[in-house]
JSON list of C-alpha atoms in Angstrom, two decimals:
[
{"chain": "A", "resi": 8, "resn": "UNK", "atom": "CA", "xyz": [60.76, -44.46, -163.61]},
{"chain": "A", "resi": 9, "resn": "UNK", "atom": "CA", "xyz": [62.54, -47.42, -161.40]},
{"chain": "A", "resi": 10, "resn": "UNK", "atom": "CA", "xyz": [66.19, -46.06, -160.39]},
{"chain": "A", "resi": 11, "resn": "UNK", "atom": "CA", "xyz": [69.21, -48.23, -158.94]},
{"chain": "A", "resi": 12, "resn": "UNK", "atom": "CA", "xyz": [71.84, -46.33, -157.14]},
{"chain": "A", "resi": 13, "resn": "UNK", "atom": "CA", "xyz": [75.03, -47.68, -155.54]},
{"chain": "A", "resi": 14, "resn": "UNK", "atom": "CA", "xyz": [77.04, -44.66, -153.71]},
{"chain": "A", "resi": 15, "resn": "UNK", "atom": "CA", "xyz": [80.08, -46.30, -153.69]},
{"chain": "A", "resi": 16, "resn": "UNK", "atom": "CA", "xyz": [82.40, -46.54, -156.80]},
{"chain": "A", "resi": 17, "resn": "UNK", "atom": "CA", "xyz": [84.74, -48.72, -154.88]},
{"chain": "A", "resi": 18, "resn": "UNK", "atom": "CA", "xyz": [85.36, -50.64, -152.27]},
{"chain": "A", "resi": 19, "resn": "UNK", "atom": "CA", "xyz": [88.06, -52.43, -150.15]},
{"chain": "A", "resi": 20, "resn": "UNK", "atom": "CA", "xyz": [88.44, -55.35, -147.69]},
{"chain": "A", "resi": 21, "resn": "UNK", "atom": "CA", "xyz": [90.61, -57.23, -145.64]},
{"chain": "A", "resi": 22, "resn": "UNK", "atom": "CA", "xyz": [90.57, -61.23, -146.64]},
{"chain": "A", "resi": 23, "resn": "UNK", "atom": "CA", "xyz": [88.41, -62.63, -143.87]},
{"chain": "A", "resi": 24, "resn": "UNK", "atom": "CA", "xyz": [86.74, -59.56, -142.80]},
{"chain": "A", "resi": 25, "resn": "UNK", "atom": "CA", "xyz": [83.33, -58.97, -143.34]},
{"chain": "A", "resi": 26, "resn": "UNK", "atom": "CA", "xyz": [82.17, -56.28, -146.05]},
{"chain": "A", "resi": 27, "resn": "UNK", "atom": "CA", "xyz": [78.73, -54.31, -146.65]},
{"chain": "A", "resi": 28, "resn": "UNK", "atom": "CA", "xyz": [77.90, -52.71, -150.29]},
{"chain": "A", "resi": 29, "resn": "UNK", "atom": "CA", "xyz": [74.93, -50.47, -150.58]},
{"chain": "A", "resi": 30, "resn": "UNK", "atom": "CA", "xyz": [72.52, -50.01, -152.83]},
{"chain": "A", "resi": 31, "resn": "UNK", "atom": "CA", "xyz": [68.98, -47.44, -152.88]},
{"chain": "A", "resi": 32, "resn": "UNK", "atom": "CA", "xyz": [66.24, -47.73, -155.43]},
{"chain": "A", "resi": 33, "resn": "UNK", "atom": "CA", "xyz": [63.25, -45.84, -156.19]},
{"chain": "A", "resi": 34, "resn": "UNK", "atom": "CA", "xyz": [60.13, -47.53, -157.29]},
{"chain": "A", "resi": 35, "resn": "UNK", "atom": "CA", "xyz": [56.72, -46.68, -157.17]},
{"chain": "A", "resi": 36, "resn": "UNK", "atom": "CA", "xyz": [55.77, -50.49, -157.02]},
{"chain": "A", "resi": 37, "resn": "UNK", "atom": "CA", "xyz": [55.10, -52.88, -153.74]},
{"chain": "A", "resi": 38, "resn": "UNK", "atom": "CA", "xyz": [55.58, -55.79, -155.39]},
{"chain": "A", "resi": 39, "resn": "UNK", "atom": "CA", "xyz": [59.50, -56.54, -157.35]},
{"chain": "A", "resi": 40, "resn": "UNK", "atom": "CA", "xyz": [62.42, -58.43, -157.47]},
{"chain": "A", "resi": 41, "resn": "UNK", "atom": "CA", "xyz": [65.97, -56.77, -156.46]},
{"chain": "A", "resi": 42, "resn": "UNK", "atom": "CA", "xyz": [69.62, -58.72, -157.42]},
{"chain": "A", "resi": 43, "resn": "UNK", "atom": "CA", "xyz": [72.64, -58.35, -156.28]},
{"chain": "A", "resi": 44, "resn": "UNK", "atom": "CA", "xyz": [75.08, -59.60, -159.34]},
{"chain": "A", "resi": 45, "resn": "UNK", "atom": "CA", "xyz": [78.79, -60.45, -159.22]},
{"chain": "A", "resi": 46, "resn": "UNK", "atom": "CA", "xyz": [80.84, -59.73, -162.70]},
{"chain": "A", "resi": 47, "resn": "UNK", "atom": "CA", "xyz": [84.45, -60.84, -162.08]},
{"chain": "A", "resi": 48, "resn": "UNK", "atom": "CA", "xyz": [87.23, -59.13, -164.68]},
{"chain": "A", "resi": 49, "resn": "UNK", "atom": "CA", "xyz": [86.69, -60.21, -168.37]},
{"chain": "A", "resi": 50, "resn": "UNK", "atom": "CA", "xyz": [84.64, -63.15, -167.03]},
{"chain": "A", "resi": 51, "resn": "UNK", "atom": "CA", "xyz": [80.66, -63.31, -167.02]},
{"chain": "A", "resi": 52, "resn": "UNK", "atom": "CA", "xyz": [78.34, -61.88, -164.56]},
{"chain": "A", "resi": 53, "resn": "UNK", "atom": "CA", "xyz": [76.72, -64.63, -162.57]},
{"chain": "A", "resi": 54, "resn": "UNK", "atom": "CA", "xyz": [73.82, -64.23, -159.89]},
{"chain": "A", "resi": 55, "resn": "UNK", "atom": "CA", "xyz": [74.51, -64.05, -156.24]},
{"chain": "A", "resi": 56, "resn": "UNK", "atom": "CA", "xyz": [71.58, -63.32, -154.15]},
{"chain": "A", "resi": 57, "resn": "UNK", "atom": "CA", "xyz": [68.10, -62.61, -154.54]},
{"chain": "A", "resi": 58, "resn": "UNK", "atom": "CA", "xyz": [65.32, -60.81, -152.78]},
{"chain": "A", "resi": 59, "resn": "UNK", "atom": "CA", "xyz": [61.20, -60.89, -153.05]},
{"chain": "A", "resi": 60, "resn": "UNK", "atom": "CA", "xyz": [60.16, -57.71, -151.94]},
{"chain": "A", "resi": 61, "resn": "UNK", "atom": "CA", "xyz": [57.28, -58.84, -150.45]},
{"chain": "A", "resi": 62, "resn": "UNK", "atom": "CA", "xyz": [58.98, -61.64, -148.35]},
{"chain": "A", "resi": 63, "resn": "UNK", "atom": "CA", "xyz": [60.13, -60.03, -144.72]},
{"chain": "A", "resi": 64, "resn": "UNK", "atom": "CA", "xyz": [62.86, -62.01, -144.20]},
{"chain": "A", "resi": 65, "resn": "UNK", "atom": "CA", "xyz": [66.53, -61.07, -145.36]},
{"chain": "A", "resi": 66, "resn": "UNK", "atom": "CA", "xyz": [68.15, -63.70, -148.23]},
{"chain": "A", "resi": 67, "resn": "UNK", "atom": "CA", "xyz": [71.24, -65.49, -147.41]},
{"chain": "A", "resi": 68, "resn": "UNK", "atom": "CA", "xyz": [73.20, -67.55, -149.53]},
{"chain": "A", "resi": 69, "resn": "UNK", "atom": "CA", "xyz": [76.31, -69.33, -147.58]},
{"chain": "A", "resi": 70, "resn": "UNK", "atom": "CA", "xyz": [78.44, -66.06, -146.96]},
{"chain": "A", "resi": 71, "resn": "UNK", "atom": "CA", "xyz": [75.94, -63.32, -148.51]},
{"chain": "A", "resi": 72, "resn": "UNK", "atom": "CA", "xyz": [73.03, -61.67, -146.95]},
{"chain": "A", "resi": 73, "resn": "UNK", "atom": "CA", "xyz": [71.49, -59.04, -147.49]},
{"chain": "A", "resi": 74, "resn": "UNK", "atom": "CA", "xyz": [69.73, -56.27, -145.46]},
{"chain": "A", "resi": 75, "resn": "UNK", "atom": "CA", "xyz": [66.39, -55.08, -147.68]},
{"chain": "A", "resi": 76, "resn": "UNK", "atom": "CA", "xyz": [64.88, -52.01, -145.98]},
{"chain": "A", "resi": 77, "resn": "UNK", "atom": "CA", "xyz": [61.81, -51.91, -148.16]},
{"chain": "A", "resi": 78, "resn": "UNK", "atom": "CA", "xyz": [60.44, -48.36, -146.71]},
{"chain": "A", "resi": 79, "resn": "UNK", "atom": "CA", "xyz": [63.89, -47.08, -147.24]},
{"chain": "A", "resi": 80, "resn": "UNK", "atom": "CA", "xyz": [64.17, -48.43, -150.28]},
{"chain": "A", "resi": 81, "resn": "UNK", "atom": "CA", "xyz": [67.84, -49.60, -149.52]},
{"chain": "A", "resi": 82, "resn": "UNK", "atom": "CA", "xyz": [69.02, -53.07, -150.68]},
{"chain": "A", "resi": 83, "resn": "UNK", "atom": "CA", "xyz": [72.94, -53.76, -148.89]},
{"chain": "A", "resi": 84, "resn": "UNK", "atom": "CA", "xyz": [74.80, -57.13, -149.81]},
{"chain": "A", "resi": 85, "resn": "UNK", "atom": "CA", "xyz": [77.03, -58.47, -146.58]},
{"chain": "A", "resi": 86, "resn": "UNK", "atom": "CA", "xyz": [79.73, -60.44, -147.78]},
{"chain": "A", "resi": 87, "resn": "UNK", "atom": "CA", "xyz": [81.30, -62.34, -144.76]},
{"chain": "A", "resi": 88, "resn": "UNK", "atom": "CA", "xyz": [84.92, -63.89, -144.01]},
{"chain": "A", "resi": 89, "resn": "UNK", "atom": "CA", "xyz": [85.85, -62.15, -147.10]},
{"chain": "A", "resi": 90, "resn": "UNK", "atom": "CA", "xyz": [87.80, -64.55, -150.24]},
{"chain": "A", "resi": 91, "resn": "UNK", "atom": "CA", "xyz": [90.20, -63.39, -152.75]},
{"chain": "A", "resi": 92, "resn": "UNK", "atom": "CA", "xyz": [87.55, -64.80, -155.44]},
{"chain": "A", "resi": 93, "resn": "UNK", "atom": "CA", "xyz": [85.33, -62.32, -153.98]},
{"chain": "A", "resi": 94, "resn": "UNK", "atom": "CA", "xyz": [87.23, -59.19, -155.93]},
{"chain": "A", "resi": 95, "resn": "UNK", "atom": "CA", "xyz": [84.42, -58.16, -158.61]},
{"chain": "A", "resi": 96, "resn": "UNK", "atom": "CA", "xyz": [82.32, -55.72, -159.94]},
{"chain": "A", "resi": 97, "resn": "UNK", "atom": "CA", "xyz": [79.10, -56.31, -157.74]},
{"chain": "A", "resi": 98, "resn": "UNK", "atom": "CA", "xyz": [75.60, -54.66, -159.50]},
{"chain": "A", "resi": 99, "resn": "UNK", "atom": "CA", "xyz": [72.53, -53.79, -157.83]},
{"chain": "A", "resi": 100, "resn": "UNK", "atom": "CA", "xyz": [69.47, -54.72, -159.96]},
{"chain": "A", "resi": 101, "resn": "UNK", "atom": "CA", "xyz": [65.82, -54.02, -159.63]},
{"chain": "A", "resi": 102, "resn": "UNK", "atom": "CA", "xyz": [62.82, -55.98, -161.51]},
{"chain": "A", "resi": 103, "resn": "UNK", "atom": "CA", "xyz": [59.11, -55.76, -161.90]},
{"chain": "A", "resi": 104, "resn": "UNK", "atom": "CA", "xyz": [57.40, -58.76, -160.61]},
{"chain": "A", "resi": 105, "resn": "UNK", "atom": "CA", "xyz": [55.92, -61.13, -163.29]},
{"chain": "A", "resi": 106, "resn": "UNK", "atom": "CA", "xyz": [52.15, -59.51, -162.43]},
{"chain": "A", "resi": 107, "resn": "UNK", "atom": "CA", "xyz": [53.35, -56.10, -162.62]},
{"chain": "A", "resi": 108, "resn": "UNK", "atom": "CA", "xyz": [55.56, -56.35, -165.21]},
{"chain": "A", "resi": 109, "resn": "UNK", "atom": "CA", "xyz": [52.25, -57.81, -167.54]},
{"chain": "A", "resi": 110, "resn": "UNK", "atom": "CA", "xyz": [50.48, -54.67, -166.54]},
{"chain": "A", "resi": 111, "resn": "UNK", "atom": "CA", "xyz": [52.81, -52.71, -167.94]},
{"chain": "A", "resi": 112, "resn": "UNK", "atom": "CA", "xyz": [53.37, -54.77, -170.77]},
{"chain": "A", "resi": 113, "resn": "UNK", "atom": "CA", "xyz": [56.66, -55.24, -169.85]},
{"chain": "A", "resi": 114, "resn": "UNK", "atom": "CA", "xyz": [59.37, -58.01, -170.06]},
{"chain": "A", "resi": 115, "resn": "UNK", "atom": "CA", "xyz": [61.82, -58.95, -167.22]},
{"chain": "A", "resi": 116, "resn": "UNK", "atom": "CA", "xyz": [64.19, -56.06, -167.67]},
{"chain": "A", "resi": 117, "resn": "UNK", "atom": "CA", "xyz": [67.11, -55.56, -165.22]},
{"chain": "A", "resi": 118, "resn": "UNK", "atom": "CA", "xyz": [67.51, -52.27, -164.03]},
{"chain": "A", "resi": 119, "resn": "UNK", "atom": "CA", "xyz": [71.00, -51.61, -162.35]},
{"chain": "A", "resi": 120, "resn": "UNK", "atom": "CA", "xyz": [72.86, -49.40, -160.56]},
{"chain": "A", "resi": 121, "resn": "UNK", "atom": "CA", "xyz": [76.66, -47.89, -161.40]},
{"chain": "A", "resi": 122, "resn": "UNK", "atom": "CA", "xyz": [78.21, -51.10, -159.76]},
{"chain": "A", "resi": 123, "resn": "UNK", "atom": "CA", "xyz": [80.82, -51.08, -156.46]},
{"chain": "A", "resi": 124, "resn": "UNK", "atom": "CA", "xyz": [84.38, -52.83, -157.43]},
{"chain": "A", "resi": 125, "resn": "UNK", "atom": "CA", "xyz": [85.44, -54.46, -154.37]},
{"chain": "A", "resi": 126, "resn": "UNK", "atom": "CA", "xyz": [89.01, -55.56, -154.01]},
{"chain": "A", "resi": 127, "resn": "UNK", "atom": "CA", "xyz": [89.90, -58.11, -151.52]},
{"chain": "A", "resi": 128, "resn": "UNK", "atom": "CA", "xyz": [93.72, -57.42, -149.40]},
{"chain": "A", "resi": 129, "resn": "UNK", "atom": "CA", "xyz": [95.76, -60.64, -148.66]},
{"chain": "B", "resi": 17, "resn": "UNK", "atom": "CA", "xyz": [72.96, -76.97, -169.31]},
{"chain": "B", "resi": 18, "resn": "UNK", "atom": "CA", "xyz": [76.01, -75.24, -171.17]},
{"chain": "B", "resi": 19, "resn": "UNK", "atom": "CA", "xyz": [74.88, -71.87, -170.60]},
{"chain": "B", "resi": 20, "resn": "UNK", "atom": "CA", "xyz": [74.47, -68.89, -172.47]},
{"chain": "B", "resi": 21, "resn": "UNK", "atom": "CA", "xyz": [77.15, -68.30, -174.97]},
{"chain": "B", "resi": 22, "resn": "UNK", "atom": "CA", "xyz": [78.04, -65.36, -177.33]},
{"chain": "B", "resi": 23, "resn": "UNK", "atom": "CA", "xyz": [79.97, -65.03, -180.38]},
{"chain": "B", "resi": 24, "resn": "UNK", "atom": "CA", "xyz": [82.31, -63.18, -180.99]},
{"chain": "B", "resi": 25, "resn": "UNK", "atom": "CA", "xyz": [83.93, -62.20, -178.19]},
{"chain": "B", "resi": 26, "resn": "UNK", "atom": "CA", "xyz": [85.80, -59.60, -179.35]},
{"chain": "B", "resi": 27, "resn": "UNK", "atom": "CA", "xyz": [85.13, -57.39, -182.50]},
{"chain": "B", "resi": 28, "resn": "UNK", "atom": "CA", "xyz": [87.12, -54.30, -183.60]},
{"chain": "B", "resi": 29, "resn": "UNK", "atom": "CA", "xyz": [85.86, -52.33, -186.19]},
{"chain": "B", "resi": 30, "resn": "UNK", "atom": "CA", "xyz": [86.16, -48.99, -188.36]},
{"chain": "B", "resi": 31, "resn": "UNK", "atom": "CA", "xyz": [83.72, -46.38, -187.67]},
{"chain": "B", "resi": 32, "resn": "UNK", "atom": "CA", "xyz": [80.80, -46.79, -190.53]},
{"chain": "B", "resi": 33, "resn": "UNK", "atom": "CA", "xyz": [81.31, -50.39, -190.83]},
{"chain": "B", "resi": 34, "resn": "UNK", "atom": "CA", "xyz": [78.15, -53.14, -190.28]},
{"chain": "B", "resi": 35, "resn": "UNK", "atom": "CA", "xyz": [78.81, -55.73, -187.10]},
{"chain": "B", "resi": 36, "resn": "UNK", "atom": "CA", "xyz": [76.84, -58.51, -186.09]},
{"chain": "B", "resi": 37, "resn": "UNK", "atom": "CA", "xyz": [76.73, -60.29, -182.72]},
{"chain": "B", "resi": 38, "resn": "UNK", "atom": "CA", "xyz": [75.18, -63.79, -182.02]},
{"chain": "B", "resi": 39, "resn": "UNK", "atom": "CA", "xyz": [73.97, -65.15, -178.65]},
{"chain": "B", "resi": 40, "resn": "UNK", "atom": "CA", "xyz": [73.29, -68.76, -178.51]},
{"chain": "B", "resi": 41, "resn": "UNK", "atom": "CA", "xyz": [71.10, -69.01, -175.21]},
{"chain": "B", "resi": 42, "resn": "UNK", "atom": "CA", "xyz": [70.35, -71.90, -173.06]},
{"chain": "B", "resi": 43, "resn": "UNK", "atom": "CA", "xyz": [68.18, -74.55, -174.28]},
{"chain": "B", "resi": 44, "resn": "UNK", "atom": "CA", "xyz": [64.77, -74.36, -172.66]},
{"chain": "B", "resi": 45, "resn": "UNK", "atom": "CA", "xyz": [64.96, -70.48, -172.09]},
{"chain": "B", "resi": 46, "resn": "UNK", "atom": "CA", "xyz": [61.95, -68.63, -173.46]},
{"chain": "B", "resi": 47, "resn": "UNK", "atom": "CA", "xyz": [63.41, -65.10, -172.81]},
{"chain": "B", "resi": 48, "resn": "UNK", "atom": "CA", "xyz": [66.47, -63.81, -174.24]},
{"chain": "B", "resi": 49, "resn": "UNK", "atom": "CA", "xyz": [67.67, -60.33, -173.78]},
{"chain": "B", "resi": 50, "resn": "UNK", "atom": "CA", "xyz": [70.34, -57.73, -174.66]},
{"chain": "B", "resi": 51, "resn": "UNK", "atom": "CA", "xyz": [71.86, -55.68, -172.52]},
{"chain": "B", "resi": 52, "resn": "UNK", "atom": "CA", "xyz": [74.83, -53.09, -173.25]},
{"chain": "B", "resi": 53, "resn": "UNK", "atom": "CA", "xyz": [77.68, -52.48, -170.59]},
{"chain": "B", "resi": 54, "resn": "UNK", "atom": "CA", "xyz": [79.95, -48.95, -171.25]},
{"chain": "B", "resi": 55, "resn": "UNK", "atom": "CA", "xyz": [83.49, -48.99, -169.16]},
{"chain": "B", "resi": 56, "resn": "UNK", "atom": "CA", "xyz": [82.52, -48.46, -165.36]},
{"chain": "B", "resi": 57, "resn": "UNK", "atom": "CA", "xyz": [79.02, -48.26, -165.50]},
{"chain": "B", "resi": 58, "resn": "UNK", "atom": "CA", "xyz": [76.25, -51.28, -165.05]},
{"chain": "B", "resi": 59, "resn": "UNK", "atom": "CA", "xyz": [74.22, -52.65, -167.98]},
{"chain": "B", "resi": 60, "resn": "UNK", "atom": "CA", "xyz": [71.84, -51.33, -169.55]},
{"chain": "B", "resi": 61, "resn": "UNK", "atom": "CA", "xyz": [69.09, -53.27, -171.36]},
{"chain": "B", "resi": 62, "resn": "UNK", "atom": "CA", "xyz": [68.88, -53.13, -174.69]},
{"chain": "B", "resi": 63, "resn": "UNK", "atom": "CA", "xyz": [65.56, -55.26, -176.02]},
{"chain": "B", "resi": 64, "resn": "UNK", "atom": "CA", "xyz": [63.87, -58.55, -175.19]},
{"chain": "B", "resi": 65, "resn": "UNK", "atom": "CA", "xyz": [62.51, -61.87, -177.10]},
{"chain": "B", "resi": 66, "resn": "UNK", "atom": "CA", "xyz": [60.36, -64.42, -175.97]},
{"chain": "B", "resi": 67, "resn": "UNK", "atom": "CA", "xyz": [60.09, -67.14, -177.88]},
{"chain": "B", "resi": 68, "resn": "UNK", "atom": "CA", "xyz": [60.80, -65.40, -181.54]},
{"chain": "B", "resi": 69, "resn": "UNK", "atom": "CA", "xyz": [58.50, -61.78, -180.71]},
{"chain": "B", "resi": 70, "resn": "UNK", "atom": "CA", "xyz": [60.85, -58.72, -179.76]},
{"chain": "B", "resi": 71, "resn": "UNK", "atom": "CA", "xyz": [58.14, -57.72, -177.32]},
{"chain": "B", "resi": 72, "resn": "UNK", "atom": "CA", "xyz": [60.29, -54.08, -175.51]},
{"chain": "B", "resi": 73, "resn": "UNK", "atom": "CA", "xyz": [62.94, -52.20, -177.64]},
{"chain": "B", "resi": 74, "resn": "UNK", "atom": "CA", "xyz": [64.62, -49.67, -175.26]},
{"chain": "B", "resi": 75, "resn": "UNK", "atom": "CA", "xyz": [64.89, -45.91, -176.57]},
{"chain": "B", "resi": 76, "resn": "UNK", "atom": "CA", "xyz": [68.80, -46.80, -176.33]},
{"chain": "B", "resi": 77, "resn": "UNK", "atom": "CA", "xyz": [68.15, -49.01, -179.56]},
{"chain": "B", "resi": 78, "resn": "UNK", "atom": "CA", "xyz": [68.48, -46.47, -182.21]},
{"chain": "B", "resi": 79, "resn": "UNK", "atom": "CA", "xyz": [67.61, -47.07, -186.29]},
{"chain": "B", "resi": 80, "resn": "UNK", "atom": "CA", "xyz": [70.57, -48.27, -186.37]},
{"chain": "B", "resi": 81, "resn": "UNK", "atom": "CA", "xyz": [70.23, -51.25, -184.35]},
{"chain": "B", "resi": 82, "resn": "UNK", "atom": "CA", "xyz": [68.39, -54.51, -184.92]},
{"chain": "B", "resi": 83, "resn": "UNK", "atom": "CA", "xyz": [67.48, -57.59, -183.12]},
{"chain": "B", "resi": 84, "resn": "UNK", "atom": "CA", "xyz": [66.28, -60.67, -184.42]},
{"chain": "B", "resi": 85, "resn": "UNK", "atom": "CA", "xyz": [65.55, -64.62, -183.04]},
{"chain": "B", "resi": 86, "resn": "UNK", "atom": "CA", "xyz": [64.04, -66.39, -185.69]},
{"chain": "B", "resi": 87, "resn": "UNK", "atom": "CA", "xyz": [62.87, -69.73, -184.30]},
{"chain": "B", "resi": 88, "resn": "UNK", "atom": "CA", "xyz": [63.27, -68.81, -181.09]},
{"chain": "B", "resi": 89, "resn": "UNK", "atom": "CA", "xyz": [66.64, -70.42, -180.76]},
{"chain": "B", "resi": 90, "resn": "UNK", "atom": "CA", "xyz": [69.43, -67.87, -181.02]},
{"chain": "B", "resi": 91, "resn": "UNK", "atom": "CA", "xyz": [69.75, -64.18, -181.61]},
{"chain": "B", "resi": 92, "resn": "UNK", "atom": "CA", "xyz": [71.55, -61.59, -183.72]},
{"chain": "B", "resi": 93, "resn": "UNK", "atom": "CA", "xyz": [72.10, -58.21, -183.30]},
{"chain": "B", "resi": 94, "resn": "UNK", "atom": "CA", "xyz": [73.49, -56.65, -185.51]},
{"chain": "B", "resi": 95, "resn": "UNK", "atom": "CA", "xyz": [74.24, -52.56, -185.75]},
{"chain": "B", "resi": 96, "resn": "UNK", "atom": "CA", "xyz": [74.92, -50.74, -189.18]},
{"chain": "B", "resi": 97, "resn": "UNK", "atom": "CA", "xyz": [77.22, -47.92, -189.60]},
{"chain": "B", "resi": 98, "resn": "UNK", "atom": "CA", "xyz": [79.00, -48.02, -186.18]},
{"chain": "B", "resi": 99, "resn": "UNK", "atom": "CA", "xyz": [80.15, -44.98, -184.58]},
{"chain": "B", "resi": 100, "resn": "UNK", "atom": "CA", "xyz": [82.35, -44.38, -182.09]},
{"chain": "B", "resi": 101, "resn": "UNK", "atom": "CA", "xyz": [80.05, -44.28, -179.15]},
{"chain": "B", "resi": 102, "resn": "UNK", "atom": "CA", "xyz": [79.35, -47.68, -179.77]},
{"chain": "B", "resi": 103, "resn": "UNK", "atom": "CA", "xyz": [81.68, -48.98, -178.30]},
{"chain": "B", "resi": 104, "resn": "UNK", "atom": "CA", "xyz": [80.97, -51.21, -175.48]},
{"chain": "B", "resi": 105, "resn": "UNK", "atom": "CA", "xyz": [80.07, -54.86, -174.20]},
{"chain": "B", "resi": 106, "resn": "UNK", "atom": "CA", "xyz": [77.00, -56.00, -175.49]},
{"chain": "B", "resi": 107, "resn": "UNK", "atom": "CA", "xyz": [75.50, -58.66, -173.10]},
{"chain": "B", "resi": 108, "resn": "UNK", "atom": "CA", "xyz": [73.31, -61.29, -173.57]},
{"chain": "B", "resi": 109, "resn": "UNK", "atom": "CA", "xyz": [71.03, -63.33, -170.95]},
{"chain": "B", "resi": 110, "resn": "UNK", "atom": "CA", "xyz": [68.43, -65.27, -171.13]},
{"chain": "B", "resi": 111, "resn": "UNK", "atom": "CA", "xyz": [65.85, -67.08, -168.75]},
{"chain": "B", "resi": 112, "resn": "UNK", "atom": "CA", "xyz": [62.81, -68.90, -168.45]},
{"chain": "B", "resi": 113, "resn": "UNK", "atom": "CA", "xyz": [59.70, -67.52, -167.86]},
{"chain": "B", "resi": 114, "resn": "UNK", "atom": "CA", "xyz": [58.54, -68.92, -164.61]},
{"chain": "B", "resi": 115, "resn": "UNK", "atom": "CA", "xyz": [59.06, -68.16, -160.46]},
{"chain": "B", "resi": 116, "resn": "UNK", "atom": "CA", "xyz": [61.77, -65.43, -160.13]},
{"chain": "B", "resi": 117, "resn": "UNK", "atom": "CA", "xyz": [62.28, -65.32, -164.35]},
{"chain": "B", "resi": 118, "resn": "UNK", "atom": "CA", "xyz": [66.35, -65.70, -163.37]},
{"chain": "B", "resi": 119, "resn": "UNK", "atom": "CA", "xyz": [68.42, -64.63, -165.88]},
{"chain": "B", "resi": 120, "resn": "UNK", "atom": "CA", "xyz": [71.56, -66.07, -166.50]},
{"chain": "B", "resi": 121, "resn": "UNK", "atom": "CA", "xyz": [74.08, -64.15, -168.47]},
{"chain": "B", "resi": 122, "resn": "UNK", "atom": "CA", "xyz": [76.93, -64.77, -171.39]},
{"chain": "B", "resi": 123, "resn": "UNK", "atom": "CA", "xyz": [80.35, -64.27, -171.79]},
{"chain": "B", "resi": 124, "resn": "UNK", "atom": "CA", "xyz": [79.39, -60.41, -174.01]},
{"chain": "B", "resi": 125, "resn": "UNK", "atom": "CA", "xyz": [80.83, -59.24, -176.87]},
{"chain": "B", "resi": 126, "resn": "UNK", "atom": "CA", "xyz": [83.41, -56.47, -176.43]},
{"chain": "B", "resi": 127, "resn": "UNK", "atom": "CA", "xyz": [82.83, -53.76, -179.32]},
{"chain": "B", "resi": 128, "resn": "UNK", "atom": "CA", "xyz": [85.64, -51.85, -180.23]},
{"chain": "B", "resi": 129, "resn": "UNK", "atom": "CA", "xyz": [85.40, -48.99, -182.79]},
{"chain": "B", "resi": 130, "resn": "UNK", "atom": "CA", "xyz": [88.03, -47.29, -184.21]}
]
């Protein structure tokens, strides 16, 4: 079974610094989808970066990047020159791709791991 | 596109009562999912629609749950004879089913029962 796994429970950074979350996941599969999601407090959780597992290249998305590692498994999001609107809950989530996921006769579950809370200092 | 919403957004409720949850999702979305979200931990997903077939019911999704989208258009879930470990935010997202399938998520419905 797929497995999401963020080590960190929290975590805390200066405004304007940069910041790395981590995230591991365990999958039998070459080809999937992994998330990194953003759920600010009592507000909805909204998509911030994607990766395709088998593109090489690292996502970015204005001030997040992240580092996939595919033979480690690991997944981190880099937030840079770190915002006050940056303070969330931030989930890891794995995904089957579309062709496996039909093999398995499976829908487009999320998978995700505990979550990180990241607090952002003034 | 006014995104997915969810209603209501806050229930409380005594232990053996029946609650029902609605999640209007966006328009052209084929997939529509639920997802449930305990206090520090991530989601966890619940069951899936597309179009009106509830294609994957997680084991999580006891007897006492049910999901429906007739049409297609919105769903309910609703759970009978709530117990105390039901408690939690029940999330709803959907997408459509092409490229990356993104789903976008609503507002949830916090659960509270007493």
């Amino acid at each position: 079974a797929q497995t999401v796994t963020q080590s960190q429970p929290e975590m805390s950074v200066q405004e304007a610094e940069t910041v790395t979350l981590s995230c591991t996941y365990d999958t039998s599969e070459s080809d999937y989808y992994l998330f990194w999601y953003k759920q600010p407090p009592s507000r909805q959780m909204i998509l911030v970066i994607r990766q395709e597992a088998y593109k090489q290249q690292n996502a970015t998305e204005n001030r997040f990047s992240v580092n996939f590692q595919k033979a480690a498994k690991s997944f981190s999001l880099k937030i840079s020159d770190s915002q006050l609107g940056d303070a969330a809950m931030y989930f890891c989530a794995y995904r089957f791709s579309i062709p496996v996921s039909m093999i398995y006769n499976q829908g487009g579950k999320l998978i995700f791991g505990q979550g990180t809370e990241l607090s952002v200092k003034p | 596109d006014t995104g997915v919403s969810q209603d209501p957004r806050h229930k409380i409720t005594k232990r053996g009562q029946n609650v029902t949850f609605r999640c209007d999702p966006i328009s052209e979305h084929n997939r529509l999912y639920w997802y449930r979200q305990t206090l520090g931990q991530g989601p966890e997903f619940l069951t899936y629609f597309q179009n009106e077939a509830q294609l994957e019911k997680s084991r999580l999704l006891s007897d006492r749950f049910s999901a429906e989208r007739p049409k297609g258009s919105f769903s309910t879930l609703e759970i009978q004879r709530t117990e105390q470990g039901d408690s939690a935010m029940y999330l709803c997202a959907s997408s459509r089913r092409t490229g990356v399938d993104e789903q976008y998520f609503g507002p949830g419905t916090r659960l509270t029962v007493t």
